[in-house]
mmCIF file of C-alpha atoms in Angstrom:
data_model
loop_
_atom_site.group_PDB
_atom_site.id
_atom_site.type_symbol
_atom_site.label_atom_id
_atom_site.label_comp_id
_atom_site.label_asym_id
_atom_site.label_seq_id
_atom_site.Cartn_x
_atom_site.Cartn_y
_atom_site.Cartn_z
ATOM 1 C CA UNK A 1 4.649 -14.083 -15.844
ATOM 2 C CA UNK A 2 7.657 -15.883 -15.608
ATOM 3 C CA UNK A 3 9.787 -17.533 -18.164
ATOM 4 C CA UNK A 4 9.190 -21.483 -18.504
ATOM 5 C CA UNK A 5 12.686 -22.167 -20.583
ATOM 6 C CA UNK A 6 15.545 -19.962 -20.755
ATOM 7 C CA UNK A 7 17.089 -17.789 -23.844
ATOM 8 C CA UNK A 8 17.734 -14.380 -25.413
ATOM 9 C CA UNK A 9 15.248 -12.033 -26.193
ATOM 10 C CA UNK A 10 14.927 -11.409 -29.816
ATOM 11 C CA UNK A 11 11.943 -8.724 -29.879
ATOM 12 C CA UNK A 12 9.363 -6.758 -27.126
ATOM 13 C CA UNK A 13 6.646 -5.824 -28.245
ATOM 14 C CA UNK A 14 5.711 -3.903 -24.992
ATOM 15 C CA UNK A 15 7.606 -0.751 -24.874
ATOM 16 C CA UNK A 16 6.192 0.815 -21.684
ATOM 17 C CA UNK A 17 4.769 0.612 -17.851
ATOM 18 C CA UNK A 18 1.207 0.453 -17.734
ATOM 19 C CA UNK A 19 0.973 -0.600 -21.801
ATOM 20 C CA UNK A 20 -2.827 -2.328 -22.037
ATOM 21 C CA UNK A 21 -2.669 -5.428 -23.130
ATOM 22 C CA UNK A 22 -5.062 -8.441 -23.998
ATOM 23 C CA UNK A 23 -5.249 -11.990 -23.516
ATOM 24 C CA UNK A 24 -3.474 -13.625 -26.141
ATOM 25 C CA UNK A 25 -1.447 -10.261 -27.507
ATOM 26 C CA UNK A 26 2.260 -10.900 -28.938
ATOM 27 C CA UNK A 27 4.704 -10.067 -25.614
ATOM 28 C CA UNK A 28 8.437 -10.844 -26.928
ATOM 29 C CA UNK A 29 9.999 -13.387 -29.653
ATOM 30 C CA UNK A 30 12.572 -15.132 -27.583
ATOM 31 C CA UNK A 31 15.026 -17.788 -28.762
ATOM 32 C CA UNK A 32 15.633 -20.526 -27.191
ATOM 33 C CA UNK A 33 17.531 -23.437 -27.737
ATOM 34 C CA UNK A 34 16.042 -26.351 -25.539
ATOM 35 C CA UNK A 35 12.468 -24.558 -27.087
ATOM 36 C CA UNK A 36 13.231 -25.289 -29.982
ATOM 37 C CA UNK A 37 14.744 -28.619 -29.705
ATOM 38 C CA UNK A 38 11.573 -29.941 -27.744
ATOM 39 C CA UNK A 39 9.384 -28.503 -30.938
ATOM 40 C CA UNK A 40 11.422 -29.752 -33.986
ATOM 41 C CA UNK A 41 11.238 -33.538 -32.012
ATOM 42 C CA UNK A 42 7.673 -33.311 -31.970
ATOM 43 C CA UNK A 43 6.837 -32.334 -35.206
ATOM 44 C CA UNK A 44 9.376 -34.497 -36.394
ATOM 45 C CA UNK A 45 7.202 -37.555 -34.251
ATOM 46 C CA UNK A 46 4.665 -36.229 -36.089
ATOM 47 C CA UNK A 47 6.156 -36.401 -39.562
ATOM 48 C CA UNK A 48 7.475 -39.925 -38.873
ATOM 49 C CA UNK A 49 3.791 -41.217 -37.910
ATOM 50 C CA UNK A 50 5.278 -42.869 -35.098
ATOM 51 C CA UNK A 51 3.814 -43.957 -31.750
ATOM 52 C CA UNK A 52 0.871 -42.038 -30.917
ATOM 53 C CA UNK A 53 2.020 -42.088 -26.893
ATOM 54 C CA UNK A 54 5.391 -40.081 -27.656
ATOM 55 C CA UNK A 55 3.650 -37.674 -29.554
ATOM 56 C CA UNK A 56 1.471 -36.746 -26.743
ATOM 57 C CA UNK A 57 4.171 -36.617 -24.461
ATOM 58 C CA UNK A 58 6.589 -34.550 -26.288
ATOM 59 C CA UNK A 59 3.073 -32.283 -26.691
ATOM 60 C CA UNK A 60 2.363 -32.162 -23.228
ATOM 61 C CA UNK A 61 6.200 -30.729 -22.611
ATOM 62 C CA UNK A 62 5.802 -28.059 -25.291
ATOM 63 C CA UNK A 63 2.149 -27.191 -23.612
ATOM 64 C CA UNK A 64 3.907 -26.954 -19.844
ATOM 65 C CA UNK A 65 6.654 -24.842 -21.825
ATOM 66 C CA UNK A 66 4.075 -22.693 -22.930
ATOM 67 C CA UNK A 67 3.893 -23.401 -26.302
ATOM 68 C CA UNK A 68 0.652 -22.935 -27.935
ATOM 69 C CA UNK A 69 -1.261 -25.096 -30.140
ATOM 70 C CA UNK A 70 -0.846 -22.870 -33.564
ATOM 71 C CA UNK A 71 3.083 -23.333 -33.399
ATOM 72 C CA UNK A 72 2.691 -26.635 -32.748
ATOM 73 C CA UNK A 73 0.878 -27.217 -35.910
ATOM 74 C CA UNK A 74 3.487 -24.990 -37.833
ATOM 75 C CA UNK A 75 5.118 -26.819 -40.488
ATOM 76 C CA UNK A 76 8.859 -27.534 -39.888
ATOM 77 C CA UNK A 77 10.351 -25.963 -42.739
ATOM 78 C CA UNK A 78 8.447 -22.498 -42.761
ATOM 79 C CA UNK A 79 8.955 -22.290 -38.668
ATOM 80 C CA UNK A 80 11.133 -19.582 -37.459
ATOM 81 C CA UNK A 81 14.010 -19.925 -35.132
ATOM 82 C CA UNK A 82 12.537 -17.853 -32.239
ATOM 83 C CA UNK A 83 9.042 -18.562 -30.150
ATOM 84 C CA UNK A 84 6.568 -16.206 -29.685
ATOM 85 C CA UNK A 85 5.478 -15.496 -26.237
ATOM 86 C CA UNK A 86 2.246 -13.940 -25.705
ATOM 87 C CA UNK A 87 0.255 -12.856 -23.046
ATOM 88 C CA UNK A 88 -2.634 -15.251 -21.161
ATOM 89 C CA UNK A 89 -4.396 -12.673 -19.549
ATOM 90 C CA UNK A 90 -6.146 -8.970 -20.197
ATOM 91 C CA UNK A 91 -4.532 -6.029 -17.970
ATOM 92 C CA UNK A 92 -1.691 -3.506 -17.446
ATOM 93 C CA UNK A 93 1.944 -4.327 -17.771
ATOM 94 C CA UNK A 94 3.368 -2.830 -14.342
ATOM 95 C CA UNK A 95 6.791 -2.640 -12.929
ATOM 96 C CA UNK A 96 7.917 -5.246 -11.329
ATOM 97 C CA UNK A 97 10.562 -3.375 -9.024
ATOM 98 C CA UNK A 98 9.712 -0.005 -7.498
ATOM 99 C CA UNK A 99 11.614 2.448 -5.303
ATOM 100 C CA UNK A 100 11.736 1.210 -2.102
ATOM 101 C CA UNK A 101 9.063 1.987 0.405
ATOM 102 C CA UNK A 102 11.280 4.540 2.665
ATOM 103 C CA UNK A 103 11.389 6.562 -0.446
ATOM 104 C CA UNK A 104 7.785 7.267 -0.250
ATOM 105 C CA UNK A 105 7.005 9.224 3.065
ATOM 106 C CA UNK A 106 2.930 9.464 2.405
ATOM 107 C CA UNK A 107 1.797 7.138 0.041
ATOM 108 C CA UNK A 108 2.447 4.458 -2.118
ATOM 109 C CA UNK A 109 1.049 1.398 -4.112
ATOM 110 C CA UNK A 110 -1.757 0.764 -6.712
ATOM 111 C CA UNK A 111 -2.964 4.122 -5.335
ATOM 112 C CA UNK A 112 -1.444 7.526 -3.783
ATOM 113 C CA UNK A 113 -3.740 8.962 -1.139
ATOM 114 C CA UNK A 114 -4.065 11.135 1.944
ATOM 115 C CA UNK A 115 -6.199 11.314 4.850
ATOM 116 C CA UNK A 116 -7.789 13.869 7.197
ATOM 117 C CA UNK A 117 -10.248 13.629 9.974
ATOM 118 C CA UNK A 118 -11.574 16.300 11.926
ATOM 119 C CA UNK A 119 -9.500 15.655 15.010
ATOM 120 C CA UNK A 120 -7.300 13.009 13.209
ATOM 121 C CA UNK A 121 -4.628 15.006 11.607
ATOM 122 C CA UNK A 122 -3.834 15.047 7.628
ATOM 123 C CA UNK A 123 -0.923 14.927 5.428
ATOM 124 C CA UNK A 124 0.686 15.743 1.782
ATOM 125 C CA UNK A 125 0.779 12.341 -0.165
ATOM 126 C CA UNK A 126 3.159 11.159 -2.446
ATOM 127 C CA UNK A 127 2.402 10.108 -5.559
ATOM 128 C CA UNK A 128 2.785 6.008 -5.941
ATOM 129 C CA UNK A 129 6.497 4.940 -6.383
ATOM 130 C CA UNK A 130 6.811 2.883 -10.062
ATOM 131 C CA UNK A 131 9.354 5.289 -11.736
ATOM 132 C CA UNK A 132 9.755 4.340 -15.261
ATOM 133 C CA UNK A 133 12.022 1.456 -15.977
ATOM 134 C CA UNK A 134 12.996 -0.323 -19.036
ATOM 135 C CA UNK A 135 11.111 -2.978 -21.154
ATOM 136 C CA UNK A 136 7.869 -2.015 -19.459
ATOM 137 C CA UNK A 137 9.309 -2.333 -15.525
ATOM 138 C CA UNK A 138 11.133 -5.891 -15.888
ATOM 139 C CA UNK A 139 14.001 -5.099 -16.845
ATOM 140 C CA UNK A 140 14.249 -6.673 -20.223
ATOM 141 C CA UNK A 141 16.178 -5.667 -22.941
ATOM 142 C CA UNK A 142 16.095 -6.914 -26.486
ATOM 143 C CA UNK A 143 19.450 -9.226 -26.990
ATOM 144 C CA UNK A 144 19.334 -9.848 -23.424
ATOM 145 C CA UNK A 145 18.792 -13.365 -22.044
ATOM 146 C CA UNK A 146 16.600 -15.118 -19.717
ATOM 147 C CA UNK A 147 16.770 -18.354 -17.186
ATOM 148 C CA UNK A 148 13.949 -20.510 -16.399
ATOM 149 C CA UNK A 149 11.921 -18.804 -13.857
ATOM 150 C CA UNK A 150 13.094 -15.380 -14.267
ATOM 151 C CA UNK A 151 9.944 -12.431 -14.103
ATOM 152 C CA UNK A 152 8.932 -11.251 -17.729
ATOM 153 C CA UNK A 153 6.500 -9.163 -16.958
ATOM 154 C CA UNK A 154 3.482 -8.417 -14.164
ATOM 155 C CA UNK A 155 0.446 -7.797 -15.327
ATOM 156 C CA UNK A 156 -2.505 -6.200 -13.755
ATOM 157 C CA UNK A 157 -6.443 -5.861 -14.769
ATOM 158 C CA UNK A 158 -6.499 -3.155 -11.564
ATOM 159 C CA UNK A 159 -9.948 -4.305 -11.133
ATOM 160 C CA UNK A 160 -8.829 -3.979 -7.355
ATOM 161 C CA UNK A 161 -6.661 -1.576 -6.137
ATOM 162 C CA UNK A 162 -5.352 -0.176 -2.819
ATOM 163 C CA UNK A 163 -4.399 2.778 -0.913
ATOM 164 C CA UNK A 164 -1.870 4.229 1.857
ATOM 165 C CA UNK A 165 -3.312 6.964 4.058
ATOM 166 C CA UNK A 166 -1.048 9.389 5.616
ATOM 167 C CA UNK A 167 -2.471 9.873 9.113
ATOM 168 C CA UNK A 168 -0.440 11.895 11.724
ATOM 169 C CA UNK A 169 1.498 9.239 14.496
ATOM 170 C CA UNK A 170 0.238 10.958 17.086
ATOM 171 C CA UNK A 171 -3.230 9.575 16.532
ATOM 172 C CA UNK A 172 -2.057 6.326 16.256
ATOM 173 C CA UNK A 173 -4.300 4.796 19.389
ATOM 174 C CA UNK A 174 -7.375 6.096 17.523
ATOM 175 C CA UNK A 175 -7.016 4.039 14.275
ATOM 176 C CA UNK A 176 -8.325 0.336 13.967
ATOM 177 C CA UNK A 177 -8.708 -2.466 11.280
ATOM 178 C CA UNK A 178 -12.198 -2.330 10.296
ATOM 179 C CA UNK A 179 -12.491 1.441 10.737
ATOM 180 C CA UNK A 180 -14.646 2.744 7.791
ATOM 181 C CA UNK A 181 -12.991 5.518 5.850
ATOM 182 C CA UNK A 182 -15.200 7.547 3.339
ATOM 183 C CA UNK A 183 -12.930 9.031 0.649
ATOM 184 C CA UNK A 184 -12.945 11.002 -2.538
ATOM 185 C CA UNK A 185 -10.840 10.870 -5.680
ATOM 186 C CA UNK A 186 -9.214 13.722 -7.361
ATOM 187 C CA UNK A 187 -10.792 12.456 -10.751
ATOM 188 C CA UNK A 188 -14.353 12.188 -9.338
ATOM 189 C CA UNK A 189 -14.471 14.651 -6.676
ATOM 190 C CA UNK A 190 -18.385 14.503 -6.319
ATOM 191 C CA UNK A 191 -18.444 10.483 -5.785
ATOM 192 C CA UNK A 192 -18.046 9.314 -2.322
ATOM 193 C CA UNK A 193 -16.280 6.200 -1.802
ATOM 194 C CA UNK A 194 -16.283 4.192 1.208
ATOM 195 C CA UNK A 195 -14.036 1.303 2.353
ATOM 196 C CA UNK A 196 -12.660 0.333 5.443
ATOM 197 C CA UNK A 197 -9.271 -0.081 7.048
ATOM 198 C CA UNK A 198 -7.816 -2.998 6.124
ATOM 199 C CA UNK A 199 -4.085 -2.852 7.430
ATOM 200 C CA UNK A 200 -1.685 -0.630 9.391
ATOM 201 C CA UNK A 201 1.885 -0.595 8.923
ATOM 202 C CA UNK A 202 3.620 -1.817 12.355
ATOM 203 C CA UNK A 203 6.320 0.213 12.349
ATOM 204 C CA UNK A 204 7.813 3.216 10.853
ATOM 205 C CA UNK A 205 9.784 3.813 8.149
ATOM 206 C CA UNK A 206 13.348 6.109 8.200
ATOM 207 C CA UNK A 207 12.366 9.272 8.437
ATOM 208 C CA UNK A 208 8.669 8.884 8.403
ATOM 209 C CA UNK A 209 6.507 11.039 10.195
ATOM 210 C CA UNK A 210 3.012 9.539 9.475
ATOM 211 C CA UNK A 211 1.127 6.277 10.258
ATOM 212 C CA UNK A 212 0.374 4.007 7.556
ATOM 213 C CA UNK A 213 -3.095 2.619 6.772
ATOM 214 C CA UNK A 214 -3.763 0.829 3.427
ATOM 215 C CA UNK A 215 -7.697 0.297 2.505
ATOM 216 C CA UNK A 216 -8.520 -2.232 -0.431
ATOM 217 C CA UNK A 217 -11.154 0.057 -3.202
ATOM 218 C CA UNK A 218 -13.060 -1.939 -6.138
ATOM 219 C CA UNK A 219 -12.323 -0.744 -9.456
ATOM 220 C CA UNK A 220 -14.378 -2.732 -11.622
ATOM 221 C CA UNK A 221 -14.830 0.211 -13.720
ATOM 222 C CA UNK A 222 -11.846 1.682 -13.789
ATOM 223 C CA UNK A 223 -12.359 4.815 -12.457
ATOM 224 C CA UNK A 224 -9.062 4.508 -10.002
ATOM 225 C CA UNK A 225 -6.074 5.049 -11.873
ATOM 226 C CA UNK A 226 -2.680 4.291 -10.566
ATOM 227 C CA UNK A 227 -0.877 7.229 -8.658
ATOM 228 C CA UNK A 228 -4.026 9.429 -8.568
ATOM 229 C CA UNK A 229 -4.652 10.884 -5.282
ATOM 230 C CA UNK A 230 -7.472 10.637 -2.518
ATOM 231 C CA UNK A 231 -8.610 12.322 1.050
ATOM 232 C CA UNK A 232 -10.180 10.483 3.128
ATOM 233 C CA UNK A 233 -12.132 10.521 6.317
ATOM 234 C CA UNK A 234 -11.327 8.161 9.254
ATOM 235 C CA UNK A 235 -13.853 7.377 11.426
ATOM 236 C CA UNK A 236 -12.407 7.187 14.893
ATOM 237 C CA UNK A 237 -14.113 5.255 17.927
ATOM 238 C CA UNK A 238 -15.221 8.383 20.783
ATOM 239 C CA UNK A 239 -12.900 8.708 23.077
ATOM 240 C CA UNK A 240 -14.042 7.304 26.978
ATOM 241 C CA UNK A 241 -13.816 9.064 30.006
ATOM 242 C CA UNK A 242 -14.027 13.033 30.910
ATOM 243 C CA UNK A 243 -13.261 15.474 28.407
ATOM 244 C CA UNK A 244 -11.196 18.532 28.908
ATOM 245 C CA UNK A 245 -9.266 20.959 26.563
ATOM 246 C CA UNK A 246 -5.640 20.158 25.763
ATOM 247 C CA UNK A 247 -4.337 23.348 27.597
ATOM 248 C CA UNK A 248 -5.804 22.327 31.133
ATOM 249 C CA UNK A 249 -3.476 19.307 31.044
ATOM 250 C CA UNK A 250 0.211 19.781 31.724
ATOM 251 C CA UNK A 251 3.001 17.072 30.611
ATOM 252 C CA UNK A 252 5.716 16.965 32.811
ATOM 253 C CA UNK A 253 7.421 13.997 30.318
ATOM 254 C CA UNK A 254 6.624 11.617 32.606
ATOM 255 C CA UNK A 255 3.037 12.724 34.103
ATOM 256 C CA UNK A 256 0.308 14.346 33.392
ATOM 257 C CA UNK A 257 -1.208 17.480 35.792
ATOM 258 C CA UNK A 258 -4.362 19.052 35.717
ATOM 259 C CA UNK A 259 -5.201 22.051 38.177
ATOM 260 C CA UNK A 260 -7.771 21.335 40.773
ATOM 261 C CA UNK A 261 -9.475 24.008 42.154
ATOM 262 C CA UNK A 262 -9.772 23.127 46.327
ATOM 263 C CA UNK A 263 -11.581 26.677 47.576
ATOM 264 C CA UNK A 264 -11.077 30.474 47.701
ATOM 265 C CA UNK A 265 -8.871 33.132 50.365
ATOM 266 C CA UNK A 266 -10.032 35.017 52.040
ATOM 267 C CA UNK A 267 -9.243 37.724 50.240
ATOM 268 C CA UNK A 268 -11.019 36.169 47.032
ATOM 269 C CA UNK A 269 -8.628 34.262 45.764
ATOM 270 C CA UNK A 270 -8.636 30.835 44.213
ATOM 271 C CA UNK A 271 -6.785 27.977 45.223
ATOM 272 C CA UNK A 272 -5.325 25.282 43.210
ATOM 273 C CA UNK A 273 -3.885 21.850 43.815
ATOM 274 C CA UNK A 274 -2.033 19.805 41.097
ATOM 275 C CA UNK A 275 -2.956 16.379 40.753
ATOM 276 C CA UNK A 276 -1.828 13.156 38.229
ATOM 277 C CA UNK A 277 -4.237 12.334 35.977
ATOM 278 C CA UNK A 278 -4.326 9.161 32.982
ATOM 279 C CA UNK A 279 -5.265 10.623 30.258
ATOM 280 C CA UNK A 280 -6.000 9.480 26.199
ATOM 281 C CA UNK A 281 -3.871 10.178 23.553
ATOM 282 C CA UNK A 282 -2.790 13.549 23.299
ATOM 283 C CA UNK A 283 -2.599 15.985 20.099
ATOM 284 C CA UNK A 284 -5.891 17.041 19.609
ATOM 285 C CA UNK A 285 -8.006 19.767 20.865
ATOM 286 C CA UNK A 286 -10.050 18.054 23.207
ATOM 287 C CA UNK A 287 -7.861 15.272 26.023
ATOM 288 C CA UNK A 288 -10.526 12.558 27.439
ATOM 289 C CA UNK A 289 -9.263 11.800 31.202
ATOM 290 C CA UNK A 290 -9.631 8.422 32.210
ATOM 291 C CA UNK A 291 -8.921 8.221 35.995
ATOM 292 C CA UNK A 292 -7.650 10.354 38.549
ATOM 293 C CA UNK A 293 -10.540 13.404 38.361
ATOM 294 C CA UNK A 294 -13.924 13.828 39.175
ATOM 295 C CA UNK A 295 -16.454 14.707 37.105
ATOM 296 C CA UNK A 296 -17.731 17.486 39.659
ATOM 297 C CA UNK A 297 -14.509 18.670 40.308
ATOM 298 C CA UNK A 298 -13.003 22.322 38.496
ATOM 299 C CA UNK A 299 -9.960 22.705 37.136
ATOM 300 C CA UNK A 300 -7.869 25.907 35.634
ATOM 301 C CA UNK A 301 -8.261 26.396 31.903
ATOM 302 C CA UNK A 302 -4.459 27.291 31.807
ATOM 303 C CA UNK A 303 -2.565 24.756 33.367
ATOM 304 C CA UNK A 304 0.741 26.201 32.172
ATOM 305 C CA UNK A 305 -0.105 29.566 33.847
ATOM 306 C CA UNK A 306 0.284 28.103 36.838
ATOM 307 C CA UNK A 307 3.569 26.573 36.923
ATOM 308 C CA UNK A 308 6.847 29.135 36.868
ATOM 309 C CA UNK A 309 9.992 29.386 37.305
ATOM 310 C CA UNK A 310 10.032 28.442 41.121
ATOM 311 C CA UNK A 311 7.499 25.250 41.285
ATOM 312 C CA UNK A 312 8.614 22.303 41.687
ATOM 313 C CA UNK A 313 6.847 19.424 40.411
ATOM 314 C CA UNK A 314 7.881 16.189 42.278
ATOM 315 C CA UNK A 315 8.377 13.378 39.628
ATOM 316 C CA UNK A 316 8.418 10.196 42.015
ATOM 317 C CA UNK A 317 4.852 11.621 43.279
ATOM 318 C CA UNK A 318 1.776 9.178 41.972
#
């Protein structure tokens, strides 16, 4: 809501962030000069009986000043200086500035929430930022004044509400739009919820260690409250190409070497030949290897085993 004509506050009525409120409940009494100048020339058109095309212009102004049709039936002499400004819709009264969003390492928004996945990594999340500020979030103050178009007050039904999950960056190839995430609240721990991933951050914030993912949840019921938390399962696509355990590949910084085994000694002794290999993301248990290995071909378990002190690892090779 924003103001339609500017003037001084005279009296909230809302005292609080997140104060329920209906449609047509009593917001603030504010006083304003042009207001009231506007109503006292209509009802003194009225009065007069004069032309019935001025009245219904100086009525439409009041109306696109938001001034309803009970104080513009109010007689002259009983009206009070101030207009009372009330509410056109049914929801929550929620801050209209919150901390911003590098304050908030893991979550933030209409809900708090984390997310784990087996493979995918999970995370601590913050609870939603909206710390508590004055006149229910806006900033308003009795005595203080307005100007036309400044924010009174934002107000919610939450009857949709949305999430941040905290995923680790390391998995951040493995997370999509569209990906379906099945989560569970902290109120309702036994009802499964499923959405699906409907935007991820492009960058990170300062000193943010996690990706962030926000999914859109329906709350026609109300069951969602604001700052609760959630975990949640990603679903993420198989990764292609051979699979080996995260110790057999070796990261040089700028390659990655598997082990190859290429025969035996004599004496019984295995031989082993390091060779470049693309792999997937790394961080999980399992690496898939895209190109540059067989899938007949061994390699050593321990890849770090077999490099010490004295071996030499040519970066300029392929």
């Amino acid at each position: 809501m924003s103001a339609r004509a500017g003037g001084r506050v005279e009296r909230l009525y809302v005292r609080y962030n997140y104060q329920r409120v209906q449609a047509g409940q009593r917001l603030l009494d504010l006083y304003s000069p042009e207001l009231n100048t506007a109503l006292r020339e209509y009802q003194y058109l009225v009065a007069q009986g004069v032309d019935a095309d001025l009245q219904q212009r100086s009525r439409a102004k009041l109306q696109l000043l938001g001034v309803s049709a009970s104080q513009l039936a109010s007689d002259s002499k009983n009206a009070t200086p101030t207009l009372l400004i009330v509410s056109p819709y049914a929801g929550y009264v929620v801050p209209s500035q919150v901390a911003p969003a590098a304050a908030m390492p893991a979550a933030a928004g209409g809900m708090g929430a984390t997310a784990t996945d087996d493979g995918m990594g999970s995370a601590p999340a913050a609870p939603a930022a909206g710390a508590t500020a004055p006149a229910a979030g806006s900033g308003l103050r009795e005595g203080g004044y307005v100007a036309v178009g400044d924010p009174l007050f934002t107000i919610n039904d939450l009857r949709q509400v949305w999430g941040i999950l905290a995923v680790e960056a390391r998995y951040v190839d493995r997370v999509r739009p569209g990906q379906r995430v099945r989560l569970r609240s902290e109120l309702n721990p036994g009802q499964l919820i499923e959405a699906r991933v409907a935007y991820i951050e492009p960058a990170f914030a300062p000193d943010q260690k996690f990706l962030q993912v926000r999914v859109y949840l329906d709350n026609a019921a109300g069951q969602l409250k604001v700052n609760s938390l959630l975990t949640g399962t990603l679903e993420a696509p198989a990764p292609r190409g051979l699979q080996l355990p995260a110790s057999s590949v070796y990261d040089t910084g700028r390659r990655h070497l598997v082990w190859v085994h290429r025969g035996t000694t004599a004496a019984g002794r295995r031989l082993f030949e390091a060779r470049t290999v693309t792999t997937g993301p790394l961080g999980g248990p399992m690496v898939a290897i895209l190109a540059g290995l067989g899938p007949q071909e061994k390699v050593a378990r321990e890849a770090g085993y077999l490099v010490d002190s004295e071996s030499f690892l040519d970066p300029q090779t392929p």
